Amino acid sequence: MKADSNTPKRVHQRIVDLRKLLEGHRILYHVYDTPEVSDTVYDSLMKELAELEQAYPEYDSQVSPTKRVGGDPIDAFQKVTHDIKQWSFDNVFSFDELTEWEDRNITLLIKNGITEKPSYVAEMKIDGLKVIMTYVDGVLTRAATRGNGEVGEDITENIRTVKSIPLVLPQPLTITVIGEAWIKKKDLDIINNERAKEELPLYANTRNLAAGTLRQLDPKVVARRNIQIYSYDIEGGAFTTQEEELNALEKFGFLVNPDRKVCKTLKDVQQFYDTWIDKRSEQDYGIDGLVIKINERNLWDVLGYTAKSPRGGIAYKFPAEEVTTKLVAVTVQVGRTGAITPVAELTPVLLAGSTVARATLHNADEIERLDVRVGDTVMLRKAGDVIPEIFDVVKELRSKTAKKFTMPTHCPSCATELSRVSIGKELSAALYCRNSECPAQHIEGLIHFVSKKGMNIEGLGEKIIETFHDIGLISDVVSIYHLKKSDIDGLEGFGEKSADNIITSINASRTVPLNRFLYSLGIRHVGEQTAKDIAKHFGDIQKIRTATFEELTSVDGVGDKVGAELVAFFANAKNANLVDRLLKEVTIIHEQKVGSSKLSGLTFVITGTLPTLSRDEAKELIEKHGGKVSSSVSAKTNYLLAGESAGSKLSDAQKLGVTILSEEGLKDMI
Ligand SMILES: [Zn+2]
């Protein structure tokens, strides 16, 4: 029908009917997965609605299904304070712990004069991003991220594009709905392939992708990415059971995970859990475990909350993700300090969302303990945040050709016999090459010296250091400062310009802050933070060189191990000579305090890729203003500075209720 031949009243009615029809089809398709019309029919109805809304803007509406394509990009997310604090559940890892949880609850119920035994609803705990949607009189008015539980970010425009969320409820209810946003594993692959072509950083897993997508400033990007949201909770509704609540969500047009079960007892819960341990990897989404909630709302309410979580619910976590792969070879690395590390070369395998091809085997004792052989099928897991490790061997699959790996007796670089070193009264687990002239150690030492956190000599990458060392252009760290342009110009792969650049950055490094100078020396156990602590305390390189063990260990953050290494390092005549010669080449500057103390007393953790700052730059900026940066999220962390593709630190921070901060947010604070 032609829009202009209609009276406004008829047009309006047509618009209302179209919206209702399209909403019905959305529910059939996205909630029940039972579409009744083809995509093209749906699209043509949508097209008609869009045209009518354009011709009659007075009837246009923010909650029209046509708005799901995404509005205009925004500059930044607004902070929103949640009406109800967003809790997270406590975790249990075994049936025993789960039973203890029930016992505690029953005791508490009896104290309150209730003898009724609770039943449970077991739901999937999806590894996604929590979103909180507010409906006023049945209209979606706001959607926010969980943030720190009290304050999140307004992502309403992005959520409007998500088809598993109704823009309007069938009844004029004022409720808050909680859901978990996720993206299909196959969509992760597609998006990562595209990003790889554009040389953009890849998303580590589906959770990162969901989080990164919902925090896109351009809703059109979100609309393209096929975000799914499983809704699972209503705040403000009057339901007598959790089961009823989930069913109601479905009726309201939300997508609810069909894989849920009402369980009379914890035994039923355990059965459900056991079937899902195996099934979970086949799903389109990542599953952490199950969330077990007491079904009866009256019992839930009586139990109330601990300081951190509601007592009536608990997360029953699955074991950490583990995979098997093949050990192809074991190679040996010589570190800067001469430590020999065996490295497992693996058939590349996907583990917890990223591809792993190498893992540390730590030392010979560990290889012995595992009884791991080349050719073996090994079990691999992520240790802590990132480092993959082999934790077991599938011996049933060992072939006759599997070969025992024996640690070399001599250094692969200089052929010196390897030995253990004494650490206090004990011998080290690792073997060491003790040859102070070992080329591999020299090269590692040189790479450490020029690294960003050290002297920061740009343009002298690992390959160039190796080349220069191999052809005898550089020997020790001092020799870097003796390099001349004519030494480099004309070498294979180097022209006048690149030679110039290298000399320029070497010269630029001739003035250096004390902490970076100390770090660059590569003294064992003296990392970035320790170097800072020592530099701050002594403020002078000569004082550090002559400090006693007692003086050194009196510094906050300097333990016996570090103290002993420092004393031994500077007492060594060769090292003393090297430092003397180095000090003729470089000038140590004392960092001027040009910053503020606006961040003093605050601890930050940095994760992901920030829009403009590198992680080191962000760290420098925070420290300049008196803040501290630590490497892992704990209860002491005040802020998580998070960028694109943030890793598990983000979820750690969310679990601990740490405030998530963007680069923009950080800059606002200083
Ligand atoms: Zn060696």
PDB file of N, CA, C and O in Angstrom, residues 222-252:
ATOM      1  N   VAL A 222      28.209  -2.994  17.033  1.00  0.00           N
ATOM      2  CA  VAL A 222      27.559  -3.977  17.900  1.00  0.00           C
ATOM      3  C   VAL A 222      26.465  -4.708  17.121  1.00  0.00           C
ATOM      4  O   VAL A 222      26.350  -5.928  17.190  1.00  0.00           O
ATOM      5  N   ALA A 223      25.696  -3.939  16.352  1.00  0.00           N
ATOM      6  CA  ALA A 223      24.580  -4.519  15.596  1.00  0.00           C
ATOM      7  C   ALA A 223      25.079  -5.604  14.649  1.00  0.00           C
ATOM      8  O   ALA A 223      24.396  -6.591  14.407  1.00  0.00           O
ATOM      9  N   ARG A 224      26.296  -5.425  14.115  1.00  0.00           N
ATOM     10  CA  ARG A 224      26.836  -6.400  13.164  1.00  0.00           C
ATOM     11  C   ARG A 224      27.359  -7.653  13.843  1.00  0.00           C
ATOM     12  O   ARG A 224      27.566  -8.663  13.207  1.00  0.00           O
ATOM     13  N   ARG A 225      27.601  -7.587  15.149  1.00  0.00           N
ATOM     14  CA  ARG A 225      28.368  -8.661  15.779  1.00  0.00           C
ATOM     15  C   ARG A 225      27.574  -9.805  16.387  1.00  0.00           C
ATOM     16  O   ARG A 225      28.128 -10.695  16.998  1.00  0.00           O
ATOM     17  N   ASN A 226      26.283  -9.779  16.292  1.00  0.00           N
ATOM     18  CA  ASN A 226      25.520 -10.942  16.712  1.00  0.00           C
ATOM     19  C   ASN A 226      25.725 -11.332  18.181  1.00  0.00           C
ATOM     20  O   ASN A 226      26.031 -12.474  18.499  1.00  0.00           O
ATOM     21  N   ILE A 227      25.559 -10.342  19.037  1.00  0.00           N
ATOM     22  CA  ILE A 227      25.614 -10.582  20.483  1.00  0.00           C
ATOM     23  C   ILE A 227      24.367 -11.347  20.911  1.00  0.00           C
ATOM     24  O   ILE A 227      23.276 -11.095  20.413  1.00  0.00           O
ATOM     25  N   GLN A 228      24.535 -12.297  21.820  1.00  0.00           N
ATOM     26  CA  GLN A 228      23.402 -13.009  22.390  1.00  0.00           C
ATOM     27  C   GLN A 228      23.316 -12.654  23.866  1.00  0.00           C
ATOM     28  O   GLN A 228      24.345 -12.466  24.504  1.00  0.00           O
ATOM     29  N   ILE A 229      22.138 -12.585  24.409  1.00  0.00           N
ATOM     30  CA  ILE A 229      22.027 -12.390  25.854  1.00  0.00           C
ATOM     31  C   ILE A 229      21.056 -13.415  26.422  1.00  0.00           C
ATOM     32  O   ILE A 229      19.917 -13.512  25.987  1.00  0.00           O
ATOM     33  N   TYR A 230      21.554 -14.199  27.379  1.00  0.00           N
ATOM     34  CA  TYR A 230      20.678 -15.081  28.140  1.00  0.00           C
ATOM     35  C   TYR A 230      20.254 -14.329  29.396  1.00  0.00           C
ATOM     36  O   TYR A 230      21.088 -13.975  30.222  1.00  0.00           O
ATOM     37  N   SER A 231      18.958 -14.076  29.526  1.00  0.00           N
ATOM     38  CA  SER A 231      18.482 -13.398  30.723  1.00  0.00           C
ATOM     39  C   SER A 231      18.140 -14.431  31.776  1.00  0.00           C
ATOM     40  O   SER A 231      17.699 -15.540  31.452  1.00  0.00           O
ATOM     41  N   TYR A 232      18.371 -14.093  33.052  1.00  0.00           N
ATOM     42  CA  TYR A 232      18.172 -15.106  34.087  1.00  0.00           C
ATOM     43  C   TYR A 232      17.629 -14.593  35.403  1.00  0.00           C
ATOM     44  O   TYR A 232      17.445 -15.367  36.338  1.00  0.00           O
ATOM     45  N   ASP A 233      17.381 -13.326  35.497  1.00  0.00           N
ATOM     46  CA  ASP A 233      16.950 -12.815  36.796  1.00  0.00           C
ATOM     47  C   ASP A 233      16.101 -11.563  36.616  1.00  0.00           C
ATOM     48  O   ASP A 233      16.383 -10.738  35.750  1.00  0.00           O
ATOM     49  N   ILE A 234      15.052 -11.454  37.425  1.00  0.00           N
ATOM     50  CA  ILE A 234      14.245 -10.240  37.446  1.00  0.00           C
ATOM     51  C   ILE A 234      14.314  -9.669  38.845  1.00  0.00           C
ATOM     52  O   ILE A 234      14.094 -10.382  39.822  1.00  0.00           O
ATOM     53  N   GLU A 235      14.635  -8.406  38.921  1.00  0.00           N
ATOM     54  CA  GLU A 235      14.549  -7.740  40.220  1.00  0.00           C
ATOM     55  C   GLU A 235      13.279  -6.906  40.194  1.00  0.00           C
ATOM     56  O   GLU A 235      13.063  -6.135  39.268  1.00  0.00           O
ATOM     57  N   GLY A 236      12.469  -7.077  41.181  1.00  0.00           N
ATOM     58  CA  GLY A 236      11.265  -6.247  41.247  1.00  0.00           C
ATOM     59  C   GLY A 236       9.999  -6.969  40.838  1.00  0.00           C
ATOM     60  O   GLY A 236       8.928  -6.410  40.915  1.00  0.00           O
ATOM     61  N   GLY A 237      10.098  -8.212  40.398  1.00  0.00           N
ATOM     62  CA  GLY A 237       8.893  -8.959  40.067  1.00  0.00           C
ATOM     63  C   GLY A 237       8.388  -9.694  41.303  1.00  0.00           C
ATOM     64  O   GLY A 237       9.107  -9.839  42.283  1.00  0.00           O
ATOM     65  N   ALA A 238       7.144 -10.158  41.253  1.00  0.00           N
ATOM     66  CA  ALA A 238       6.614 -10.907  42.392  1.00  0.00           C
ATOM     67  C   ALA A 238       6.448 -12.357  41.982  1.00  0.00           C
ATOM     68  O   ALA A 238       5.403 -12.748  41.450  1.00  0.00           O
ATOM     69  N   PHE A 239       7.481 -13.167  42.192  1.00  0.00           N
ATOM     70  CA  PHE A 239       7.429 -14.580  41.843  1.00  0.00           C
ATOM     71  C   PHE A 239       7.713 -15.393  43.083  1.00  0.00           C
ATOM     72  O   PHE A 239       8.473 -14.975  43.935  1.00  0.00           O
ATOM     73  N   THR A 240       7.102 -16.591  43.145  1.00  0.00           N
ATOM     74  CA  THR A 240       7.341 -17.391  44.338  1.00  0.00           C
ATOM     75  C   THR A 240       8.520 -18.341  44.150  1.00  0.00           C
ATOM     76  O   THR A 240       9.083 -18.806  45.122  1.00  0.00           O
ATOM     77  N   THR A 241       8.885 -18.618  42.891  1.00  0.00           N
ATOM     78  CA  THR A 241      10.052 -19.479  42.667  1.00  0.00           C
ATOM     79  C   THR A 241      10.911 -18.916  41.536  1.00  0.00           C
ATOM     80  O   THR A 241      10.445 -18.157  40.691  1.00  0.00           O
ATOM     81  N   GLN A 242      12.180 -19.354  41.535  1.00  0.00           N
ATOM     82  CA  GLN A 242      13.109 -18.980  40.472  1.00  0.00           C
ATOM     83  C   GLN A 242      12.646 -19.569  39.143  1.00  0.00           C
ATOM     84  O   GLN A 242      12.773 -18.960  38.089  1.00  0.00           O
ATOM     85  N   GLU A 243      12.076 -20.768  39.218  1.00  0.00           N
ATOM     86  CA  GLU A 243      11.575 -21.447  38.030  1.00  0.00           C
ATOM     87  C   GLU A 243      10.509 -20.592  37.333  1.00  0.00           C
ATOM     88  O   GLU A 243      10.549 -20.374  36.115  1.00  0.00           O
ATOM     89  N   GLU A 244       9.587 -20.074  38.141  1.00  0.00           N
ATOM     90  CA  GLU A 244       8.528 -19.216  37.627  1.00  0.00           C
ATOM     91  C   GLU A 244       9.102 -17.975  36.950  1.00  0.00           C
ATOM     92  O   GLU A 244       8.636 -17.550  35.903  1.00  0.00           O
ATOM     93  N   GLU A 245      10.130 -17.452  37.604  1.00  0.00           N
ATOM     94  CA  GLU A 245      10.751 -16.230  37.112  1.00  0.00           C
ATOM     95  C   GLU A 245      11.371 -16.449  35.730  1.00  0.00           C
ATOM     96  O   GLU A 245      11.214 -15.631  34.823  1.00  0.00           O
ATOM     97  N   LEU A 246      12.067 -17.583  35.577  1.00  0.00           N
ATOM     98  CA  LEU A 246      12.693 -17.881  34.287  1.00  0.00           C
ATOM     99  C   LEU A 246      11.635 -18.063  33.201  1.00  0.00           C
ATOM    100  O   LEU A 246      11.794 -17.587  32.075  1.00  0.00           O
ATOM    101  N   ASN A 247      10.552 -18.756  33.559  1.00  0.00           N
ATOM    102  CA  ASN A 247       9.472 -18.946  32.591  1.00  0.00           C
ATOM    103  C   ASN A 247       8.842 -17.616  32.202  1.00  0.00           C
ATOM    104  O   ASN A 247       8.507 -17.386  31.038  1.00  0.00           O
ATOM    105  N   ALA A 248       8.703 -16.723  33.197  1.00  0.00           N
ATOM    106  CA  ALA A 248       8.116 -15.410  32.926  1.00  0.00           C
ATOM    107  C   ALA A 248       9.003 -14.620  31.966  1.00  0.00           C
ATOM    108  O   ALA A 248       8.509 -13.969  31.034  1.00  0.00           O
ATOM    109  N   LEU A 249      10.325 -14.714  32.170  1.00  0.00           N
ATOM    110  CA  LEU A 249      11.256 -14.000  31.281  1.00  0.00           C
ATOM    111  C   LEU A 249      11.029 -14.420  29.834  1.00  0.00           C
ATOM    112  O   LEU A 249      10.999 -13.592  28.928  1.00  0.00           O
ATOM    113  N   GLU A 250      10.865 -15.707  29.646  1.00  0.00           N
ATOM    114  CA  GLU A 250      10.616 -16.229  28.303  1.00  0.00           C
ATOM    115  C   GLU A 250       9.330 -15.637  27.736  1.00  0.00           C
ATOM    116  O   GLU A 250       9.293 -15.187  26.594  1.00  0.00           O
ATOM    117  N   LYS A 251       8.291 -15.605  28.579  1.00  0.00           N
ATOM    118  CA  LYS A 251       7.003 -15.063  28.131  1.00  0.00           C
ATOM    119  C   LYS A 251       7.108 -13.589  27.783  1.00  0.00           C
ATOM    120  O   LYS A 251       6.407 -13.095  26.903  1.00  0.00           O
ATOM    121  N   PHE A 252       7.981 -12.886  28.483  1.00  0.00           N
ATOM    122  CA  PHE A 252       8.149 -11.456  28.209  1.00  0.00           C
ATOM    123  C   PHE A 252       8.945 -11.210  26.919  1.00  0.00           C
ATOM    124  O   PHE A 252       9.122 -10.076  26.498  1.00  0.00           O
TER     125      PHE A 252
END
